[in-house]
């Protein structure tokens, strides 16, 4: 995996143009790994993401007794399913800062039972998990907090499930519902399991990914809108044989925005119009800002039409990709407002606060609210050293401030701790350099 120095100086870039092959989707990769592990049969996973978060999941599954192998130097893996029962019943699992790993694994381990401890880096211990734990313990699982109540680290012991109807809040993280949906077939051996969502469900497209993949592994979920989900009794996960991981649509956002800002066309390959990822809807925001978007079965392309238009929009459905819009707003013709993004505060860092601080360094005027961000672009983008808060998306987003747009020129930007991109896209800066045709160092 590529290693970067403590900081990376990015030079101003006149133009963005070219083709980028995307790494695999983090959301699809970690869901697929766990489903393949829980399934009956052997699954061949093609184009799995190579990143810190998938490494965390692979290592955790290995410690739980799941056998898997990588095929040569490729990103193809073979996972031997355990048919709903992990061979190792007592172990300690390090989960890094991977929400897509700790949350579904917590639910699966709590339902199957055993003696497990789960912990991660310090930021993981600041990310809430109470809604998931309370939903599980209410039906008879036995999960304890070993640090601050409501947050990892966790100790899971064998419980006794006594109810088949669960409730979970939907307004903090959709990963809690994803975790329950993935664990539900393990509870539905003899009775139907119903999961009710309390309040508004955020990040709905991520639940669509979960439902799609669960279906690929042979389990059907009946749903009543976004408020109730039922898994009929007697279903179990069965390997689909081979499954292909789409390119990461969130990672596509940086390159598509580059095309929209700095000429283009920039094309991303690995994701297209039939993607199961909601983040492909990022292109709708770029179109609102005036860019030209073209899409094929396995590619998307963005091209500039001059100065970007300011945007005022609800980004609840694409919170990760929306971060890219906040930086693209530097190139708009007026103030842009990103609304309904409260979930940013419980991500890898408090992204609303972090984004406001770093955009101000570039000269923007930023208004920060509990669930919104308003960005007024500067007359000139300033040179700045950008802190990344151990957050991969902060590092990738701010590379865009080097671009020359129709409204204003980019500037030299220093990215501190560029290594944090290893969470989802280890080779990001090489790929960015390729489309901007500039030297990084």
mmCIF file of C-alpha atoms in Angstrom, residues 53-386:
data_model
loop_
_atom_site.group_PDB
_atom_site.id
_atom_site.type_symbol
_atom_site.label_atom_id
_atom_site.label_comp_id
_atom_site.label_asym_id
_atom_site.label_seq_id
_atom_site.Cartn_x
_atom_site.Cartn_y
_atom_site.Cartn_z
ATOM 1 C CA UNK A 53 -11.297 -0.422 6.398
ATOM 2 C CA UNK A 54 -11.504 -3.639 4.368
ATOM 3 C CA UNK A 55 -8.276 -4.846 6.002
ATOM 4 C CA UNK A 56 -9.959 -4.354 9.388
ATOM 5 C CA UNK A 57 -12.904 -6.509 8.298
ATOM 6 C CA UNK A 58 -10.713 -9.216 6.755
ATOM 7 C CA UNK A 59 -8.595 -9.477 9.909
ATOM 8 C CA UNK A 60 -11.679 -9.591 12.141
ATOM 9 C CA UNK A 61 -13.231 -12.386 10.082
ATOM 10 C CA UNK A 62 -9.960 -14.301 10.194
ATOM 11 C CA UNK A 63 -9.868 -14.054 14.013
ATOM 12 C CA UNK A 64 -13.478 -15.335 14.066
ATOM 13 C CA UNK A 65 -12.362 -18.456 12.199
ATOM 14 C CA UNK A 66 -13.562 -17.513 8.710
ATOM 15 C CA UNK A 67 -11.231 -18.863 6.037
ATOM 16 C CA UNK A 68 -10.457 -16.621 3.062
ATOM 17 C CA UNK A 69 -7.701 -16.234 0.522
ATOM 18 C CA UNK A 70 -6.549 -13.544 -1.862
ATOM 19 C CA UNK A 71 -6.039 -14.677 -5.456
ATOM 20 C CA UNK A 72 -2.451 -13.815 -6.284
ATOM 21 C CA UNK A 73 -1.755 -10.073 -6.327
ATOM 22 C CA UNK A 74 -5.284 -9.277 -7.524
ATOM 23 C CA UNK A 75 -8.128 -7.748 -5.543
ATOM 24 C CA UNK A 76 -10.128 -10.948 -5.996
ATOM 25 C CA UNK A 77 -10.840 -12.979 -2.855
ATOM 26 C CA UNK A 78 -12.402 -16.333 -2.037
ATOM 27 C CA UNK A 79 -14.397 -16.442 1.218
ATOM 28 C CA UNK A 80 -15.518 -19.747 2.711
ATOM 29 C CA UNK A 81 -18.860 -19.155 4.423
ATOM 30 C CA UNK A 82 -19.624 -20.469 7.914
ATOM 31 C CA UNK A 83 -23.404 -20.811 7.387
ATOM 32 C CA UNK A 84 -24.370 -18.402 10.156
ATOM 33 C CA UNK A 85 -22.084 -19.649 12.933
ATOM 34 C CA UNK A 86 -18.571 -18.292 13.548
ATOM 35 C CA UNK A 87 -16.115 -21.077 14.494
ATOM 36 C CA UNK A 88 -14.333 -18.952 17.152
ATOM 37 C CA UNK A 89 -16.543 -18.037 20.111
ATOM 38 C CA UNK A 90 -14.110 -15.941 22.144
ATOM 39 C CA UNK A 91 -11.724 -13.297 20.782
ATOM 40 C CA UNK A 92 -10.694 -9.636 20.837
ATOM 41 C CA UNK A 93 -11.302 -7.630 17.655
ATOM 42 C CA UNK A 94 -9.607 -4.372 16.642
ATOM 43 C CA UNK A 95 -11.942 -2.353 14.393
ATOM 44 C CA UNK A 96 -9.804 0.710 13.614
ATOM 45 C CA UNK A 97 -12.135 3.578 12.653
ATOM 46 C CA UNK A 98 -14.272 1.443 10.333
ATOM 47 C CA UNK A 99 -17.958 2.099 10.977
ATOM 48 C CA UNK A 100 -18.870 -0.246 8.096
ATOM 49 C CA UNK A 101 -17.084 -3.026 9.992
ATOM 50 C CA UNK A 102 -17.840 -2.529 13.700
ATOM 51 C CA UNK A 103 -21.570 -1.878 13.415
ATOM 52 C CA UNK A 104 -22.661 -4.911 11.332
ATOM 53 C CA UNK A 105 -20.193 -7.170 13.173
ATOM 54 C CA UNK A 106 -21.534 -6.046 16.542
ATOM 55 C CA UNK A 107 -25.046 -7.063 15.511
ATOM 56 C CA UNK A 108 -23.971 -10.387 13.984
ATOM 57 C CA UNK A 109 -21.842 -11.356 16.997
ATOM 58 C CA UNK A 110 -24.505 -10.308 19.502
ATOM 59 C CA UNK A 111 -27.118 -12.452 17.739
ATOM 60 C CA UNK A 112 -24.907 -15.517 17.225
ATOM 61 C CA UNK A 113 -23.487 -15.282 20.749
ATOM 62 C CA UNK A 114 -20.065 -15.789 22.263
ATOM 63 C CA UNK A 115 -17.552 -13.779 24.273
ATOM 64 C CA UNK A 116 -16.140 -10.935 22.186
ATOM 65 C CA UNK A 117 -14.533 -7.560 22.778
ATOM 66 C CA UNK A 118 -14.551 -4.901 20.043
ATOM 67 C CA UNK A 119 -12.461 -1.744 20.162
ATOM 68 C CA UNK A 120 -10.800 0.707 17.784
ATOM 69 C CA UNK A 121 -8.786 3.901 17.495
ATOM 70 C CA UNK A 122 -9.623 6.798 19.828
ATOM 71 C CA UNK A 123 -11.979 8.427 17.307
ATOM 72 C CA UNK A 124 -13.965 5.172 17.035
ATOM 73 C CA UNK A 125 -14.538 5.423 20.782
ATOM 74 C CA UNK A 126 -16.160 8.837 20.169
ATOM 75 C CA UNK A 127 -18.567 7.603 17.494
ATOM 76 C CA UNK A 128 -22.028 6.731 18.870
ATOM 77 C CA UNK A 129 -23.305 3.166 18.859
ATOM 78 C CA UNK A 130 -25.985 3.373 21.583
ATOM 79 C CA UNK A 131 -28.973 3.172 19.217
ATOM 80 C CA UNK A 132 -27.719 -0.146 17.828
ATOM 81 C CA UNK A 133 -26.789 -1.592 21.228
ATOM 82 C CA UNK A 134 -30.123 -0.598 22.771
ATOM 83 C CA UNK A 135 -32.077 -2.089 19.864
ATOM 84 C CA UNK A 136 -30.225 -5.396 20.240
ATOM 85 C CA UNK A 137 -30.260 -5.595 24.046
ATOM 86 C CA UNK A 138 -34.004 -4.850 24.054
ATOM 87 C CA UNK A 139 -34.597 -8.241 22.390
ATOM 88 C CA UNK A 140 -32.234 -10.211 24.623
ATOM 89 C CA UNK A 141 -28.644 -9.817 23.419
ATOM 90 C CA UNK A 142 -25.958 -9.042 26.004
ATOM 91 C CA UNK A 143 -23.714 -6.098 25.001
ATOM 92 C CA UNK A 144 -21.887 -3.989 27.577
ATOM 93 C CA UNK A 145 -19.901 -0.767 27.249
ATOM 94 C CA UNK A 146 -16.415 -1.103 28.719
ATOM 95 C CA UNK A 147 -15.638 2.623 28.368
ATOM 96 C CA UNK A 148 -18.044 5.537 28.079
ATOM 97 C CA UNK A 149 -21.705 4.508 27.890
ATOM 98 C CA UNK A 150 -23.063 4.760 24.364
ATOM 99 C CA UNK A 151 -19.721 4.300 22.609
ATOM 100 C CA UNK A 152 -17.221 1.533 21.863
ATOM 101 C CA UNK A 153 -15.315 -0.365 23.178
ATOM 102 C CA UNK A 154 -17.861 -3.153 23.650
ATOM 103 C CA UNK A 155 -18.025 -6.516 25.388
ATOM 104 C CA UNK A 156 -20.466 -8.985 23.824
ATOM 105 C CA UNK A 157 -21.589 -12.079 25.713
ATOM 106 C CA UNK A 158 -24.106 -14.764 24.943
ATOM 107 C CA UNK A 159 -27.668 -13.577 25.397
ATOM 108 C CA UNK A 160 -31.073 -15.114 24.876
ATOM 109 C CA UNK A 161 -33.223 -13.519 22.208
ATOM 110 C CA UNK A 162 -36.826 -13.376 23.396
ATOM 111 C CA UNK A 163 -38.520 -11.048 20.903
ATOM 112 C CA UNK A 164 -38.718 -10.879 17.139
ATOM 113 C CA UNK A 165 -39.685 -7.226 16.796
ATOM 114 C CA UNK A 166 -36.995 -4.575 17.036
ATOM 115 C CA UNK A 167 -36.944 -0.781 17.033
ATOM 116 C CA UNK A 168 -34.083 1.517 16.039
ATOM 117 C CA UNK A 169 -33.748 5.263 15.630
ATOM 118 C CA UNK A 170 -33.063 6.308 12.066
ATOM 119 C CA UNK A 171 -31.754 9.848 12.470
ATOM 120 C CA UNK A 172 -28.144 9.326 13.665
ATOM 121 C CA UNK A 173 -26.649 6.774 11.271
ATOM 122 C CA UNK A 174 -28.180 4.455 8.693
ATOM 123 C CA UNK A 175 -25.447 1.936 9.613
ATOM 124 C CA UNK A 176 -27.467 0.947 12.691
ATOM 125 C CA UNK A 177 -30.376 -0.205 10.534
ATOM 126 C CA UNK A 178 -27.952 -1.836 8.079
ATOM 127 C CA UNK A 179 -26.436 -3.804 10.960
ATOM 128 C CA UNK A 180 -29.850 -5.043 12.150
ATOM 129 C CA UNK A 181 -30.957 -5.951 8.626
ATOM 130 C CA UNK A 182 -27.798 -7.986 8.041
ATOM 131 C CA UNK A 183 -28.117 -9.805 11.391
ATOM 132 C CA UNK A 184 -31.893 -10.372 11.180
ATOM 133 C CA UNK A 185 -31.793 -13.594 9.091
ATOM 134 C CA UNK A 186 -29.656 -15.133 11.858
ATOM 135 C CA UNK A 187 -32.576 -14.492 14.233
ATOM 136 C CA UNK A 188 -35.314 -15.546 11.801
ATOM 137 C CA UNK A 189 -34.734 -19.285 11.851
ATOM 138 C CA UNK A 190 -38.216 -20.049 13.216
ATOM 139 C CA UNK A 191 -40.080 -16.727 13.426
ATOM 140 C CA UNK A 192 -40.370 -13.630 11.272
ATOM 141 C CA UNK A 193 -38.259 -10.681 12.403
ATOM 142 C CA UNK A 194 -39.610 -7.135 12.089
ATOM 143 C CA UNK A 195 -37.478 -4.001 12.401
ATOM 144 C CA UNK A 196 -39.281 -0.693 12.930
ATOM 145 C CA UNK A 197 -37.554 2.632 12.322
ATOM 146 C CA UNK A 198 -38.295 5.401 14.833
ATOM 147 C CA UNK A 199 -38.379 8.867 13.290
ATOM 148 C CA UNK A 200 -36.777 9.929 10.028
ATOM 149 C CA UNK A 201 -34.325 7.563 8.356
ATOM 150 C CA UNK A 202 -31.254 9.374 7.039
ATOM 151 C CA UNK A 203 -28.925 8.265 4.227
ATOM 152 C CA UNK A 204 -31.603 6.055 2.644
ATOM 153 C CA UNK A 205 -29.449 5.123 -0.387
ATOM 154 C CA UNK A 206 -27.096 3.224 1.919
ATOM 155 C CA UNK A 207 -30.019 1.070 3.064
ATOM 156 C CA UNK A 208 -30.756 0.384 -0.615
ATOM 157 C CA UNK A 209 -27.201 -0.969 -0.956
ATOM 158 C CA UNK A 210 -27.763 -3.217 2.071
ATOM 159 C CA UNK A 211 -31.092 -4.564 0.797
ATOM 160 C CA UNK A 212 -29.655 -5.167 -2.665
ATOM 161 C CA UNK A 213 -26.704 -7.178 -1.329
ATOM 162 C CA UNK A 214 -28.829 -9.146 1.144
ATOM 163 C CA UNK A 215 -31.011 -10.120 -1.819
ATOM 164 C CA UNK A 216 -27.923 -11.217 -3.781
ATOM 165 C CA UNK A 217 -27.186 -13.614 -0.921
ATOM 166 C CA UNK A 218 -30.641 -15.174 -1.090
ATOM 167 C CA UNK A 219 -32.640 -13.315 1.586
ATOM 168 C CA UNK A 220 -35.732 -11.248 0.781
ATOM 169 C CA UNK A 221 -36.737 -8.307 2.958
ATOM 170 C CA UNK A 222 -40.311 -7.034 2.844
ATOM 171 C CA UNK A 223 -40.598 -3.330 3.540
ATOM 172 C CA UNK A 224 -43.308 -0.872 4.451
ATOM 173 C CA UNK A 225 -41.827 2.320 3.035
ATOM 174 C CA UNK A 226 -38.868 3.343 5.195
ATOM 175 C CA UNK A 227 -40.607 2.657 8.497
ATOM 176 C CA UNK A 228 -40.714 -1.129 8.762
ATOM 177 C CA UNK A 229 -38.732 -4.082 7.417
ATOM 178 C CA UNK A 230 -39.685 -7.743 7.796
ATOM 179 C CA UNK A 231 -37.482 -10.802 7.257
ATOM 180 C CA UNK A 232 -39.622 -13.923 6.863
ATOM 181 C CA UNK A 233 -38.699 -16.991 8.911
ATOM 182 C CA UNK A 234 -36.635 -19.809 7.466
ATOM 183 C CA UNK A 235 -34.353 -17.739 5.248
ATOM 184 C CA UNK A 236 -30.575 -18.025 5.352
ATOM 185 C CA UNK A 237 -27.682 -16.563 3.451
ATOM 186 C CA UNK A 238 -26.525 -18.592 0.476
ATOM 187 C CA UNK A 239 -23.496 -17.690 -1.613
ATOM 188 C CA UNK A 240 -24.265 -16.254 -5.063
ATOM 189 C CA UNK A 241 -21.041 -17.907 -6.275
ATOM 190 C CA UNK A 242 -19.361 -14.820 -7.712
ATOM 191 C CA UNK A 243 -20.029 -11.193 -6.834
ATOM 192 C CA UNK A 244 -18.428 -8.078 -8.321
ATOM 193 C CA UNK A 245 -17.738 -4.955 -6.237
ATOM 194 C CA UNK A 246 -18.650 -1.717 -8.003
ATOM 195 C CA UNK A 247 -16.244 1.209 -8.069
ATOM 196 C CA UNK A 248 -16.688 3.628 -5.177
ATOM 197 C CA UNK A 249 -19.207 6.321 -6.092
ATOM 198 C CA UNK A 250 -18.123 8.577 -3.211
ATOM 199 C CA UNK A 251 -14.545 8.483 -4.513
ATOM 200 C CA UNK A 252 -15.844 9.309 -7.995
ATOM 201 C CA UNK A 253 -17.096 12.663 -6.695
ATOM 202 C CA UNK A 254 -13.634 14.266 -6.498
ATOM 203 C CA UNK A 255 -12.764 13.548 -10.112
ATOM 204 C CA UNK A 256 -16.187 14.484 -11.456
ATOM 205 C CA UNK A 257 -16.028 17.751 -9.531
ATOM 206 C CA UNK A 258 -12.557 18.356 -10.986
ATOM 207 C CA UNK A 259 -14.013 18.025 -14.484
ATOM 208 C CA UNK A 260 -16.862 20.386 -13.606
ATOM 209 C CA UNK A 261 -14.482 22.989 -12.154
ATOM 210 C CA UNK A 262 -11.465 22.831 -14.455
ATOM 211 C CA UNK A 263 -12.619 22.106 -17.989
ATOM 212 C CA UNK A 264 -12.756 18.362 -18.294
ATOM 213 C CA UNK A 265 -13.938 16.040 -19.528
ATOM 214 C CA UNK A 266 -12.978 13.745 -16.655
ATOM 215 C CA UNK A 267 -14.338 10.214 -16.832
ATOM 216 C CA UNK A 268 -14.525 7.698 -13.968
ATOM 217 C CA UNK A 269 -14.786 3.986 -14.717
ATOM 218 C CA UNK A 270 -16.208 1.296 -12.466
ATOM 219 C CA UNK A 271 -19.560 2.897 -11.714
ATOM 220 C CA UNK A 272 -22.381 3.980 -14.022
ATOM 221 C CA UNK A 273 -26.062 4.672 -14.536
ATOM 222 C CA UNK A 274 -27.189 1.318 -13.088
ATOM 223 C CA UNK A 275 -25.130 1.590 -9.899
ATOM 224 C CA UNK A 276 -26.651 0.353 -6.629
ATOM 225 C CA UNK A 277 -24.892 3.226 -4.818
ATOM 226 C CA UNK A 278 -26.886 6.318 -3.999
ATOM 227 C CA UNK A 279 -23.812 8.522 -4.238
ATOM 228 C CA UNK A 280 -24.042 8.437 -8.044
ATOM 229 C CA UNK A 281 -26.753 11.061 -7.487
ATOM 230 C CA UNK A 282 -23.888 13.430 -6.726
ATOM 231 C CA UNK A 283 -23.909 14.188 -10.437
ATOM 232 C CA UNK A 284 -27.362 15.770 -10.072
ATOM 233 C CA UNK A 285 -25.794 18.413 -7.828
ATOM 234 C CA UNK A 286 -23.031 19.037 -10.386
ATOM 235 C CA UNK A 287 -25.689 19.431 -13.088
ATOM 236 C CA UNK A 288 -27.520 21.955 -10.892
ATOM 237 C CA UNK A 289 -24.224 23.832 -10.679
ATOM 238 C CA UNK A 290 -24.054 23.918 -14.479
ATOM 239 C CA UNK A 291 -21.769 21.034 -15.417
ATOM 240 C CA UNK A 292 -22.445 18.638 -18.284
ATOM 241 C CA UNK A 293 -22.796 15.007 -17.172
ATOM 242 C CA UNK A 294 -22.721 11.920 -19.389
ATOM 243 C CA UNK A 295 -23.284 8.368 -18.133
ATOM 244 C CA UNK A 296 -22.810 4.859 -19.499
ATOM 245 C CA UNK A 297 -23.253 1.403 -18.022
ATOM 246 C CA UNK A 298 -19.880 1.500 -16.276
ATOM 247 C CA UNK A 299 -18.694 5.107 -16.517
ATOM 248 C CA UNK A 300 -19.619 8.701 -15.706
ATOM 249 C CA UNK A 301 -18.114 11.833 -17.214
ATOM 250 C CA UNK A 302 -18.193 15.493 -16.159
ATOM 251 C CA UNK A 303 -17.297 18.594 -18.153
ATOM 252 C CA UNK A 304 -17.305 22.295 -17.317
ATOM 253 C CA UNK A 305 -19.647 24.864 -18.859
ATOM 254 C CA UNK A 306 -17.951 27.903 -17.336
ATOM 255 C CA UNK A 307 -18.525 29.412 -13.904
ATOM 256 C CA UNK A 308 -20.303 27.061 -11.498
ATOM 257 C CA UNK A 309 -23.680 28.207 -10.201
ATOM 258 C CA UNK A 310 -24.198 28.448 -6.451
ATOM 259 C CA UNK A 311 -26.389 25.720 -5.005
ATOM 260 C CA UNK A 312 -28.877 25.481 -2.125
ATOM 261 C CA UNK A 313 -29.876 21.852 -1.630
ATOM 262 C CA UNK A 314 -30.685 19.043 0.785
ATOM 263 C CA UNK A 315 -27.835 16.511 0.908
ATOM 264 C CA UNK A 316 -29.228 14.063 3.450
ATOM 265 C CA UNK A 317 -29.240 11.307 0.818
ATOM 266 C CA UNK A 318 -25.532 11.647 -0.119
ATOM 267 C CA UNK A 319 -23.688 12.906 2.987
ATOM 268 C CA UNK A 320 -20.236 11.613 2.001
ATOM 269 C CA UNK A 321 -20.241 12.916 -1.561
ATOM 270 C CA UNK A 322 -21.765 16.210 -0.405
ATOM 271 C CA UNK A 323 -18.414 17.126 1.180
ATOM 272 C CA UNK A 324 -17.071 17.523 -2.344
ATOM 273 C CA UNK A 325 -19.766 20.111 -3.109
ATOM 274 C CA UNK A 326 -18.604 22.188 -0.133
ATOM 275 C CA UNK A 327 -15.176 22.600 -1.762
ATOM 276 C CA UNK A 328 -16.582 22.970 -5.287
ATOM 277 C CA UNK A 329 -18.590 25.892 -3.832
ATOM 278 C CA UNK A 330 -15.304 27.858 -3.764
ATOM 279 C CA UNK A 331 -15.696 28.149 -7.541
ATOM 280 C CA UNK A 332 -19.379 29.163 -7.590
ATOM 281 C CA UNK A 333 -20.902 32.525 -8.516
ATOM 282 C CA UNK A 334 -22.307 33.142 -5.029
ATOM 283 C CA UNK A 335 -23.005 31.559 -1.615
ATOM 284 C CA UNK A 336 -23.944 27.850 -1.547
ATOM 285 C CA UNK A 337 -25.879 26.136 1.248
ATOM 286 C CA UNK A 338 -25.683 22.427 2.072
ATOM 287 C CA UNK A 339 -28.666 21.408 4.195
ATOM 288 C CA UNK A 340 -29.723 18.413 6.330
ATOM 289 C CA UNK A 341 -26.166 17.133 6.896
ATOM 290 C CA UNK A 342 -26.269 16.578 10.677
ATOM 291 C CA UNK A 343 -24.782 13.091 10.179
ATOM 292 C CA UNK A 344 -21.477 14.790 9.242
ATOM 293 C CA UNK A 345 -20.934 15.414 12.960
ATOM 294 C CA UNK A 346 -20.643 11.695 13.837
ATOM 295 C CA UNK A 347 -18.440 10.574 10.948
ATOM 296 C CA UNK A 348 -14.658 10.028 10.972
ATOM 297 C CA UNK A 349 -14.466 13.535 12.453
ATOM 298 C CA UNK A 350 -17.021 16.297 13.070
ATOM 299 C CA UNK A 351 -17.074 17.134 9.385
ATOM 300 C CA UNK A 352 -19.230 20.271 9.642
ATOM 301 C CA UNK A 353 -16.779 21.871 12.057
ATOM 302 C CA UNK A 354 -13.686 20.602 10.231
ATOM 303 C CA UNK A 355 -14.937 21.721 6.826
ATOM 304 C CA UNK A 356 -15.772 25.205 8.139
ATOM 305 C CA UNK A 357 -12.322 25.657 9.695
ATOM 306 C CA UNK A 358 -10.421 24.535 6.605
ATOM 307 C CA UNK A 359 -12.563 26.417 4.044
ATOM 308 C CA UNK A 360 -11.937 29.622 6.016
ATOM 309 C CA UNK A 361 -8.183 29.060 5.601
ATOM 310 C CA UNK A 362 -8.746 29.281 1.842
ATOM 311 C CA UNK A 363 -10.510 32.623 2.223
ATOM 312 C CA UNK A 364 -14.152 31.517 2.181
ATOM 313 C CA UNK A 365 -16.759 32.956 4.519
ATOM 314 C CA UNK A 366 -18.458 29.983 6.178
ATOM 315 C CA UNK A 367 -21.587 29.837 8.310
ATOM 316 C CA UNK A 368 -21.825 26.623 10.326
ATOM 317 C CA UNK A 369 -25.105 25.350 11.758
ATOM 318 C CA UNK A 370 -26.172 22.215 13.599
ATOM 319 C CA UNK A 371 -27.152 20.553 10.325
ATOM 320 C CA UNK A 372 -26.057 22.906 7.541
ATOM 321 C CA UNK A 373 -23.057 24.687 6.024
ATOM 322 C CA UNK A 374 -23.165 27.922 4.013
ATOM 323 C CA UNK A 375 -20.087 28.701 1.911
ATOM 324 C CA UNK A 376 -19.440 32.132 0.375
ATOM 325 C CA UNK A 377 -16.535 31.849 -2.046
ATOM 326 C CA UNK A 378 -13.518 34.166 -1.716
ATOM 327 C CA UNK A 379 -12.454 36.662 -4.386
ATOM 328 C CA UNK A 380 -9.209 34.666 -4.561
ATOM 329 C CA UNK A 381 -8.474 31.204 -3.159
ATOM 330 C CA UNK A 382 -5.640 31.550 -0.633
ATOM 331 C CA UNK A 383 -2.695 29.220 -0.228
ATOM 332 C CA UNK A 384 -3.162 27.131 2.914
ATOM 333 C CA UNK A 385 -2.045 24.130 4.918
ATOM 334 C CA UNK A 386 -5.109 21.908 5.310
#
